[in-house]
Coordinates of C-alpha atoms in Angstrom, one line a residue:
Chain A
X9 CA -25.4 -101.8 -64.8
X10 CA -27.6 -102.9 -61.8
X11 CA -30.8 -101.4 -60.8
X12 CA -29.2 -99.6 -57.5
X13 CA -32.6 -99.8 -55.0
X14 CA -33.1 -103.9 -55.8
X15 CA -29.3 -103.9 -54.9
X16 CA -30.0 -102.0 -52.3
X17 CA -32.9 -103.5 -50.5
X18 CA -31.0 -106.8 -51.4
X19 CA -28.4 -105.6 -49.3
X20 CA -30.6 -104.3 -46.4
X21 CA -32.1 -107.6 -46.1
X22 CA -28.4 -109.5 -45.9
X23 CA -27.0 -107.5 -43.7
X24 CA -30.0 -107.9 -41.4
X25 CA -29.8 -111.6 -41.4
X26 CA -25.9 -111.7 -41.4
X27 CA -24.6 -108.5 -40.4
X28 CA -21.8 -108.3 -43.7
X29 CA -22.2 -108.1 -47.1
X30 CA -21.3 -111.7 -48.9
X31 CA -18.3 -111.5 -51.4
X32 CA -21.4 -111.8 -54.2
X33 CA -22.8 -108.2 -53.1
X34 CA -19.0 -106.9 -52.8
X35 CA -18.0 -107.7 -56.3
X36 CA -22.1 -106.7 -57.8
X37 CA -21.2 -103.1 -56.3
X38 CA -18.9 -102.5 -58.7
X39 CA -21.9 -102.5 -61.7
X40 CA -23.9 -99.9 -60.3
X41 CA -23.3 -96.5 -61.5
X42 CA -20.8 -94.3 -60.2
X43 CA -23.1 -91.9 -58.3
X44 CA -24.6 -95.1 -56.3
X45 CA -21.0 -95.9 -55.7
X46 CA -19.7 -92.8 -54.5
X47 CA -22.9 -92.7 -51.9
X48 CA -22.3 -96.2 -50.9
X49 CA -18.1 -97.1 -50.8
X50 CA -18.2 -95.9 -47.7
X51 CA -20.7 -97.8 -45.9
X52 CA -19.5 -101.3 -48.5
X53 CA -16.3 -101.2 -46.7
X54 CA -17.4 -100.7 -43.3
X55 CA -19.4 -103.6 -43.8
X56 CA -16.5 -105.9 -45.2
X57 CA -15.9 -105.3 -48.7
X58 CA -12.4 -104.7 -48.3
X59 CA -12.3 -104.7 -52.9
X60 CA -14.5 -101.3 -52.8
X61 CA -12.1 -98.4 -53.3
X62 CA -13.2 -95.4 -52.2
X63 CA -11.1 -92.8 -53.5
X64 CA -11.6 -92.6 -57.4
X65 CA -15.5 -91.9 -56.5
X66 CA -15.2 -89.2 -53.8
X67 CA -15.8 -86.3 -55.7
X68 CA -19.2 -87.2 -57.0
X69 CA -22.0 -85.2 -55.3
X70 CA -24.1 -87.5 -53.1
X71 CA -28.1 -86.8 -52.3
X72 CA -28.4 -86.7 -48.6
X73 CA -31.3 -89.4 -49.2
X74 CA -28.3 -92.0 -50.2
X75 CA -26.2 -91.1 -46.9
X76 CA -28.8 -91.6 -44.8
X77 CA -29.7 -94.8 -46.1
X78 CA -25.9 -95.5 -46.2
X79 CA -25.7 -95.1 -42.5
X80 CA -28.8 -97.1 -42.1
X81 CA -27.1 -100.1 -43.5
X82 CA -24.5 -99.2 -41.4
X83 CA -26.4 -98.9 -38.1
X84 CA -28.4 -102.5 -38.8
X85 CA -25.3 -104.1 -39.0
X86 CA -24.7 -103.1 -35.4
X87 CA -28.1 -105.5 -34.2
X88 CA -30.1 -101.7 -33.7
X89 CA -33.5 -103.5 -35.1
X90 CA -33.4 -105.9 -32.1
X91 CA -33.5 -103.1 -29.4
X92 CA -30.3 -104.8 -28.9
X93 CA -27.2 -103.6 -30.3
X94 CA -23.7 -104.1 -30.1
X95 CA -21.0 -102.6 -30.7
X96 CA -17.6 -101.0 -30.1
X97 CA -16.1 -98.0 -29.7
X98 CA -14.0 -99.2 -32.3
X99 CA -16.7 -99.9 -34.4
X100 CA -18.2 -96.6 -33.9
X101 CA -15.5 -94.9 -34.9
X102 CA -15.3 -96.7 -38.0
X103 CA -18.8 -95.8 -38.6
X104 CA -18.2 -92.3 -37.8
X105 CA -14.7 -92.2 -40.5
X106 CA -16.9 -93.6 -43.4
X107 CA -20.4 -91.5 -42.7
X108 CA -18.0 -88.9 -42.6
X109 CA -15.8 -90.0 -45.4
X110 CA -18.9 -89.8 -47.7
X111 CA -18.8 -86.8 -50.5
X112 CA -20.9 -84.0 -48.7
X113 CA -21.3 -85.7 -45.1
X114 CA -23.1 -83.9 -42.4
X115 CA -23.0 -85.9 -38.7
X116 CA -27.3 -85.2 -39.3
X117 CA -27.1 -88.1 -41.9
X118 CA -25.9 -90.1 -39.1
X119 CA -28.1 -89.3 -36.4
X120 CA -31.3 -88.8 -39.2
X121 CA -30.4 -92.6 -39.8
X122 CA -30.6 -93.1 -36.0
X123 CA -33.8 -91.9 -35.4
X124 CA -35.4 -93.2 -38.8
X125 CA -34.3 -96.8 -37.8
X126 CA -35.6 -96.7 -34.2
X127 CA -38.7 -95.9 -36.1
X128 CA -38.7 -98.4 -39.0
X129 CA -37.6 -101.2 -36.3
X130 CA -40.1 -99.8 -33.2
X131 CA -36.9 -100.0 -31.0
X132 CA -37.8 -100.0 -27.5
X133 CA -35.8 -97.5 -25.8
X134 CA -33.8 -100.3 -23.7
X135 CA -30.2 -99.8 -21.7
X136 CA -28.4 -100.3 -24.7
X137 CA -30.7 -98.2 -27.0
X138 CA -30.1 -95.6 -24.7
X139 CA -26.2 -96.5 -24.4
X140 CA -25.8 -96.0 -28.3
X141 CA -27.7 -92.9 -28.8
X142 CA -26.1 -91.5 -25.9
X143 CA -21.9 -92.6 -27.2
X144 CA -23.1 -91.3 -30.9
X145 CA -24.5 -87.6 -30.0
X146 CA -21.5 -87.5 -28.1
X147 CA -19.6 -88.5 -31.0
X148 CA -21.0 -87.0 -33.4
X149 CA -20.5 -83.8 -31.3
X150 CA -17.3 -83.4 -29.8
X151 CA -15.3 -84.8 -33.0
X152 CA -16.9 -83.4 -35.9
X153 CA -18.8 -79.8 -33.9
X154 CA -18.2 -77.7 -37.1
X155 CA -20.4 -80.0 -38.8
X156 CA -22.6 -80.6 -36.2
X157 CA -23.1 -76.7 -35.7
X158 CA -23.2 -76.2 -39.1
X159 CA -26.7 -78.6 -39.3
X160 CA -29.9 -77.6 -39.5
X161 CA -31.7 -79.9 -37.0
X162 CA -35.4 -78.1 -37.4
X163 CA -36.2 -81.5 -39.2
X164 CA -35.7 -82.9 -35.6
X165 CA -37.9 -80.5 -33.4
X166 CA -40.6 -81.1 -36.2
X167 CA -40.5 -84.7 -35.9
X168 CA -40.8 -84.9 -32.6
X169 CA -43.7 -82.7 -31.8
X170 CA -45.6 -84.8 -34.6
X171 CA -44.7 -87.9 -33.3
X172 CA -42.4 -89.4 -31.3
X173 CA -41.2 -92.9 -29.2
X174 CA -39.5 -93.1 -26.1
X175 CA -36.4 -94.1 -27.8
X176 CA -36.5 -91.3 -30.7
X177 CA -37.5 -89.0 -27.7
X178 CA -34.5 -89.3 -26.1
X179 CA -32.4 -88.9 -29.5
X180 CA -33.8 -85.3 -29.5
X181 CA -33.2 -84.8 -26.1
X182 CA -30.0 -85.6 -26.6
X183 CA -29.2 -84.1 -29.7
X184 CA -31.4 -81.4 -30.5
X185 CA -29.4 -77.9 -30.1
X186 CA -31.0 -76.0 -26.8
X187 CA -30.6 -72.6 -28.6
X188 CA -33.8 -74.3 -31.5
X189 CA -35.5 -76.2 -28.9
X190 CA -39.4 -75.2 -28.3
X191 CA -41.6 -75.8 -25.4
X192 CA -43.9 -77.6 -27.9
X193 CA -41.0 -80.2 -28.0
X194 CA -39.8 -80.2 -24.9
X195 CA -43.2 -81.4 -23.8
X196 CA -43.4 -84.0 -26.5
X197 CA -40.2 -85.4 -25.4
X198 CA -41.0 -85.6 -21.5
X199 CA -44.7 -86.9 -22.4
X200 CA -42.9 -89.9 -24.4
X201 CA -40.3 -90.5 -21.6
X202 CA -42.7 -90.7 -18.8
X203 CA -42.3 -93.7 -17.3
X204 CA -39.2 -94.6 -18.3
X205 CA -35.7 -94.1 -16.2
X206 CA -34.8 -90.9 -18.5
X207 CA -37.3 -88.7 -17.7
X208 CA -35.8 -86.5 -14.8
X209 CA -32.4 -86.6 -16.6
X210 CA -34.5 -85.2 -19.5
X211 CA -36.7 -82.9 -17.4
X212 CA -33.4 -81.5 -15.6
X213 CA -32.0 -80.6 -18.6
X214 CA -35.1 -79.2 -20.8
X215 CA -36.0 -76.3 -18.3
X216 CA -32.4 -74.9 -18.5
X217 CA -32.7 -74.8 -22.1
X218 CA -35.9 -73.2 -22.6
X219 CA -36.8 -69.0 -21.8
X220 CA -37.6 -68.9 -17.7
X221 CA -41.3 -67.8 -18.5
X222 CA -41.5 -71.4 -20.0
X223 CA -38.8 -73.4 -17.8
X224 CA -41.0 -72.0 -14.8
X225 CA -44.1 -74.2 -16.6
X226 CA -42.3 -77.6 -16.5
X227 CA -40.7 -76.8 -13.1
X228 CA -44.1 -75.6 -11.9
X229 CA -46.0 -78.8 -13.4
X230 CA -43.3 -81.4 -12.1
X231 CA -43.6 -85.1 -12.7
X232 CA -47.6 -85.7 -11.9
X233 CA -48.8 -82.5 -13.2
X234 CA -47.1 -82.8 -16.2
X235 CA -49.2 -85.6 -17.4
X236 CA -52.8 -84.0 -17.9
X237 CA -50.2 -80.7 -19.4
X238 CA -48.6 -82.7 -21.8
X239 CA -51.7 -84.1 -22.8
X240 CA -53.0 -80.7 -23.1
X241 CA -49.4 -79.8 -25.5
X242 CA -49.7 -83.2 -27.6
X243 CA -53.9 -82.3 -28.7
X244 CA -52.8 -78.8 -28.9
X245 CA -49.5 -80.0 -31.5
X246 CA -52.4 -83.0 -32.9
X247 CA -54.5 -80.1 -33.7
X248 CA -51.7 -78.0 -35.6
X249 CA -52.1 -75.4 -33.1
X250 CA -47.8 -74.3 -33.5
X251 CA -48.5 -71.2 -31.4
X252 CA -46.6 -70.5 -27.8
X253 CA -47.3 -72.0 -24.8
X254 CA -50.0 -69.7 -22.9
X255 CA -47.0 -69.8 -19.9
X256 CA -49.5 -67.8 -17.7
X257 CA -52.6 -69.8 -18.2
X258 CA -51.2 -73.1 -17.6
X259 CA -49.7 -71.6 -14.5
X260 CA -53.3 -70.6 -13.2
X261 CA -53.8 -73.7 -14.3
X262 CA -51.1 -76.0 -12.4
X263 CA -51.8 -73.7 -9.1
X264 CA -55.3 -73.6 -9.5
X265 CA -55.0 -77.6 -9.7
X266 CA -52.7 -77.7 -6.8
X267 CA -55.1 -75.5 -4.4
X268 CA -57.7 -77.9 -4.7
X269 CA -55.8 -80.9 -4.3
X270 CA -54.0 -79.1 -0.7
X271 CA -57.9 -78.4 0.2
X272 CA -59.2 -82.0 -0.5
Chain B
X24 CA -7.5 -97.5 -30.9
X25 CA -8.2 -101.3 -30.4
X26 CA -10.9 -103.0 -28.6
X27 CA -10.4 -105.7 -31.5
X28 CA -7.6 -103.7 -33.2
X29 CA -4.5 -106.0 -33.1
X30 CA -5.0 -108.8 -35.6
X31 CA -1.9 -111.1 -34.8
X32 CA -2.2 -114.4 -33.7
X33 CA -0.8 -115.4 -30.2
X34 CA -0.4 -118.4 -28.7
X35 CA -2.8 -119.9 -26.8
X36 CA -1.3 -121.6 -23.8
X37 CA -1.7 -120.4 -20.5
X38 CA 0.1 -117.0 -19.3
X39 CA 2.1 -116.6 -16.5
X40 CA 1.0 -114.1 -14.3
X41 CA 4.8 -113.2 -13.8
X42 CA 5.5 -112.5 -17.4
X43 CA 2.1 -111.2 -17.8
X44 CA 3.6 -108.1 -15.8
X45 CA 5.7 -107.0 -19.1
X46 CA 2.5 -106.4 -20.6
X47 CA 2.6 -102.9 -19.2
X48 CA 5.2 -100.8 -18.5
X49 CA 5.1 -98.9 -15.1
X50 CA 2.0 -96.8 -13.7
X51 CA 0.2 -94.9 -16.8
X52 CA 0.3 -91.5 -17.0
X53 CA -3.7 -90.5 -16.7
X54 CA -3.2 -87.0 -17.0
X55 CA -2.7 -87.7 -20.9
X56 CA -6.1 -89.6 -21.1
X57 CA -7.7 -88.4 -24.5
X58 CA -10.9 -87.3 -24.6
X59 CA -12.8 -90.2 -26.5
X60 CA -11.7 -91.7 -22.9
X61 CA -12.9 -88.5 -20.9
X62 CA -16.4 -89.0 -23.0
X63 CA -17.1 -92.3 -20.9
X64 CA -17.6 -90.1 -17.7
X65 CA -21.0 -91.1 -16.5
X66 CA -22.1 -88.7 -14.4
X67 CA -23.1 -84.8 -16.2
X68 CA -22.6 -81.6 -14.7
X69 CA -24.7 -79.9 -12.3
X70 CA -27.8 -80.7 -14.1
X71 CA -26.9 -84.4 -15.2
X72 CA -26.7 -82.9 -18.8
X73 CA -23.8 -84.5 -20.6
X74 CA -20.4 -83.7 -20.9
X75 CA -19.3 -83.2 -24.5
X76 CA -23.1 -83.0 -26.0
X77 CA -24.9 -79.8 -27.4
X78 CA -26.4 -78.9 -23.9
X79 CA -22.4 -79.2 -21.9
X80 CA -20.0 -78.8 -25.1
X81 CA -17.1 -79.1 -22.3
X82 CA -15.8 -82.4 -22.2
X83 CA -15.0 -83.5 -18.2
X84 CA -11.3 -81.9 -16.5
X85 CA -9.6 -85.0 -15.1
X86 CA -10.2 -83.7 -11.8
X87 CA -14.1 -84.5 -12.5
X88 CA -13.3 -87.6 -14.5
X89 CA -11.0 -88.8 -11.1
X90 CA -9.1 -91.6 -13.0
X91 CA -7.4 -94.5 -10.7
X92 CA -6.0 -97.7 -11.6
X93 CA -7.7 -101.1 -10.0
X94 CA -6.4 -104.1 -10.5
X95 CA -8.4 -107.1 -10.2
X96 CA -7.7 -110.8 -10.9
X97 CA -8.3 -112.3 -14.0
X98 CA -10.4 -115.0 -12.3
X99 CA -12.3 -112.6 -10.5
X100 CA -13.5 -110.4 -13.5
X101 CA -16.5 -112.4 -14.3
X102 CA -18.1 -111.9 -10.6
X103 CA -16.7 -108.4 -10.4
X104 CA -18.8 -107.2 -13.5
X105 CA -22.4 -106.8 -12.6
X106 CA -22.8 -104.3 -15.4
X107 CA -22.6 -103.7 -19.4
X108 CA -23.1 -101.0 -21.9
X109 CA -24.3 -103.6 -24.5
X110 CA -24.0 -107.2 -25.8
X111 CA -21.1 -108.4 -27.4
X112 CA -21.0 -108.0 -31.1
X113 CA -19.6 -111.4 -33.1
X114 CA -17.7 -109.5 -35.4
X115 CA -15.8 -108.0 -32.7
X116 CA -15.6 -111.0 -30.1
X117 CA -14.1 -112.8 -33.4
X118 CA -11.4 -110.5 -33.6
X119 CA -10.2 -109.9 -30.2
X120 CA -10.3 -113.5 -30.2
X121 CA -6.9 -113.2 -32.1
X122 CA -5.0 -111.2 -29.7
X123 CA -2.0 -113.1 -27.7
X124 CA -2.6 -113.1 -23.5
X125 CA -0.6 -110.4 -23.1
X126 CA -2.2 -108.0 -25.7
X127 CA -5.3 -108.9 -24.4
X128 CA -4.8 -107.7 -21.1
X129 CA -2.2 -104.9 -22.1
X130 CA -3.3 -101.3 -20.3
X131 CA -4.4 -99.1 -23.4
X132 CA -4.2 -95.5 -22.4
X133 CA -5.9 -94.3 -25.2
X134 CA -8.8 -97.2 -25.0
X135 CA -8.3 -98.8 -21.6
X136 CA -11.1 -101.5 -20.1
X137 CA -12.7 -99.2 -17.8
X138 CA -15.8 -99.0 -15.3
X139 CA -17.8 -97.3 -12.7
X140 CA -17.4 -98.5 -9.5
X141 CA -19.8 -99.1 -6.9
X142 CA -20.2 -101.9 -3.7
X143 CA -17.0 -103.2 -5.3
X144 CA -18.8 -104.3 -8.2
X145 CA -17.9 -103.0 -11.5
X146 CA -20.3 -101.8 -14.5
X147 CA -18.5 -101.5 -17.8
X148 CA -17.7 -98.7 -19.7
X149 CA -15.0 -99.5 -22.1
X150 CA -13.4 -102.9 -23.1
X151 CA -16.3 -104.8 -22.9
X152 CA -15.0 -107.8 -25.4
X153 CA -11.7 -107.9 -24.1
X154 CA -13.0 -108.8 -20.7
X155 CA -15.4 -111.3 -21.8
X156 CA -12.3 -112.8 -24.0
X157 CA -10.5 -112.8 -20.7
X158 CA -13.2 -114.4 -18.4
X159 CA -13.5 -117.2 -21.3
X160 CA -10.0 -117.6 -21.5
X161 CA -9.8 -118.4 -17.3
X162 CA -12.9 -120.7 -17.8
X163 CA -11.3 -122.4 -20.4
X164 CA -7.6 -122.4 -18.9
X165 CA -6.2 -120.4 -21.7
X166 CA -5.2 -117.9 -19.5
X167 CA -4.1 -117.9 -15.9
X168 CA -6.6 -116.8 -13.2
X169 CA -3.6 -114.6 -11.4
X170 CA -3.5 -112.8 -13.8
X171 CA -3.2 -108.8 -13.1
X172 CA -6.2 -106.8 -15.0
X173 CA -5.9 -103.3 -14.7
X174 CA -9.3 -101.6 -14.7
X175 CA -9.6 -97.5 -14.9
X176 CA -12.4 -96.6 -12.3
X177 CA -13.7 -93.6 -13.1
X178 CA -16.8 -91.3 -11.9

């Protein structure tokens, strides 16, 4: 039996310099044990190995530690480290079929994998970064919403007010359900995609999600404003301060700011 | 589904746009669309959020989808397309490489080459390798240049 992380960091370093898995790797899968093989099948034949079988192993309980990484073999076979990937939608719904096809899948390992890569990799959010996040959420969504309602996606917000890039910004703005999303991370995610093309789709879409007390704040603040307010949210999150938004100070605040600047 | 899909091997002399017709059969129905087609919609609802993502769980009616069939000349795909979703992966360029002429530019209802259009010009939403098979095909005289692409525009 192999040692399954050299396998697998073996593998993670083959597929990003070839995008498969050589017909070596294929047939060394077969000496790991069967838990590594029943997280893994999956993600082997996506990637090629047409010899893995998948079905004796499916039963096996599988960490969500080994999906995720699973899809992350997955996902760098795609180019996503090069803040240039490509793909089809055939080979997204491959994907999907074996994250899906894994014993105890969630669409979170998926999109956990998504956003741990663009970290890993500093992808830039680029047209086609955006593109993919964009087709998977969807995805991940519409064909598999039991699973994806069924996810706890707190892991998310909390990510993102700690810290976040413009790419893995737009990942939660994307994906993260309105009904758990916080002011505290609405903020992080607009501060993050300042500057970039996304920020008013973002913006238009944050302030329905959010109680109207708050929504008012963002609407209130609008694109310049917002800047020295985020910066205010991002100190308050560095500081660990987790408490609400004071909605009415920062309004006194925003108007205050925006009677001096009519007088001037 | 296919955008690679088909694996059999066709031959590689040049089509002709004639017989190229047969390679669909009468107007598609677009009414039976699916909805991984639907998803491609680019524009959100009232708010720009996204049609079929946890903010707009709905995916697009037809109606806001508005479906139509262009069809544009083989030859002048490659000046028509100003805009992509993404590179071309190898993997799949290598296998769409395999399909004959007439697969290749054979009307998929339920994964057709589709686009946005705007100025005339066309940016890409679906069949991205297929059209770049196509354009090298021309270039390379594999495949005639009067040849009848048929492009879902959608909104």
């Amino acid at each position: 039996m192999i040692n399954t992380n050299e396998f697998l960091c073996q593998l993670e370093y083959e597929v990003l310099k070839t995008r498969s898995v050589s017909e070596l790797n294929c047939k060394a899968f077969a000496d790991l044990s069967l838990e590594s093989r029943a997280a893994y099948a999956q993600a082997m034949r996506f990637l090629g190995c047409e010899s893995v079988e998948t079905t004796p192993v499916a039963t096996i309980p599988v960490p969500g530690s080994d999906r995720v990484r699973a899809s992350k073999l997955m996902l760098l076979s795609l180019y996503l480290e090069t803040s240039s990937p490509a793909w089809s939608s055939w080979m997204l719904d491959r994907l999907l079929e074996a994250v899906m096809g894994t014993p105890e899948a969630s669409v979170v390992d998926l999109l956990r994998a998504l956003q741990e890569v663009l970290e890993a990799y500093s992808c830039e959010l680029t047209w086609p970064v955006r593109n993919l996040i964009r087709d998977m959420v969807i995805k991940c969504f519409s064909e598999h919403r039991p699973s994806y309602e069924a996810a706890d996606w707190t892991w998310l917000v909390l990510k993102t007010i700690q810290r976040t890039s413009p790419a893995q910004a737009y990942l939660a703005y994307l994906a993260i359900p309105p009904k758990i999303m916080t002011t505290q991370c609405a903020v992080a995610i607009l501060k993050a995609l300042d500057g970039t093309p996304y920020w008013s789709e973002a913006m238009n879409a944050l302030e329905e999600d959010l109680p109207n007390s708050e929504a008012r704040i963002l609407n209130e603040i609008g694109a310049e404003g917002l800047r020295s307010e985020i910066q205010i949210g991002i100190e308050q999150a560095d500081r660990g301060e987790v408490a609400p938004l004071d909605d009415q100070a920062t309004l006194a605040r925003v108007q205050s700011h925006r009677h001096t600047e009519g007088v001037g | 589904m296919i955008d690679s899909g088909d694996q059999e091997n066709g031959d590689e002399t040049i089509g002709d746009p004639q017989d190229m017709e047969s390679a669909w059969e009468g107007l598609p129905d677009l009414n039976k669309l699916p909805e991984s087609v639907l998803a491609r919609i680019v524009r959100g609802d009232a708010k720009g959020r996204a049609f079929g993502s946890p903010r707009n769980p709905r995916m697009p009616t037809i109606a806001e989808f508005n479906p139509r069939i262009r069809d544009i000349r083989a030859g002048d795909l490659a000046n028509v397309i100003t805009g992509r979703m993404h590179p071309e992966n190898a993997k799949q360029a290598a296998s769409v490489k395999q399909l004959s002429n007439a697969d290749l530019v054979r009307f998929r209802l339920e994964d057709p080459i589709s686009a946005v259009e705007s100025r005339g010009s066309l940016s890409l939403r679906g069949g991205h390798h297929r059209t770049a098979e196509i354009i090298r095909r021309v270039q390379s005289g594999l495949l005639s240049p009067d040849s009848t692409i048929k492009v879902l525009i959608h909104d």
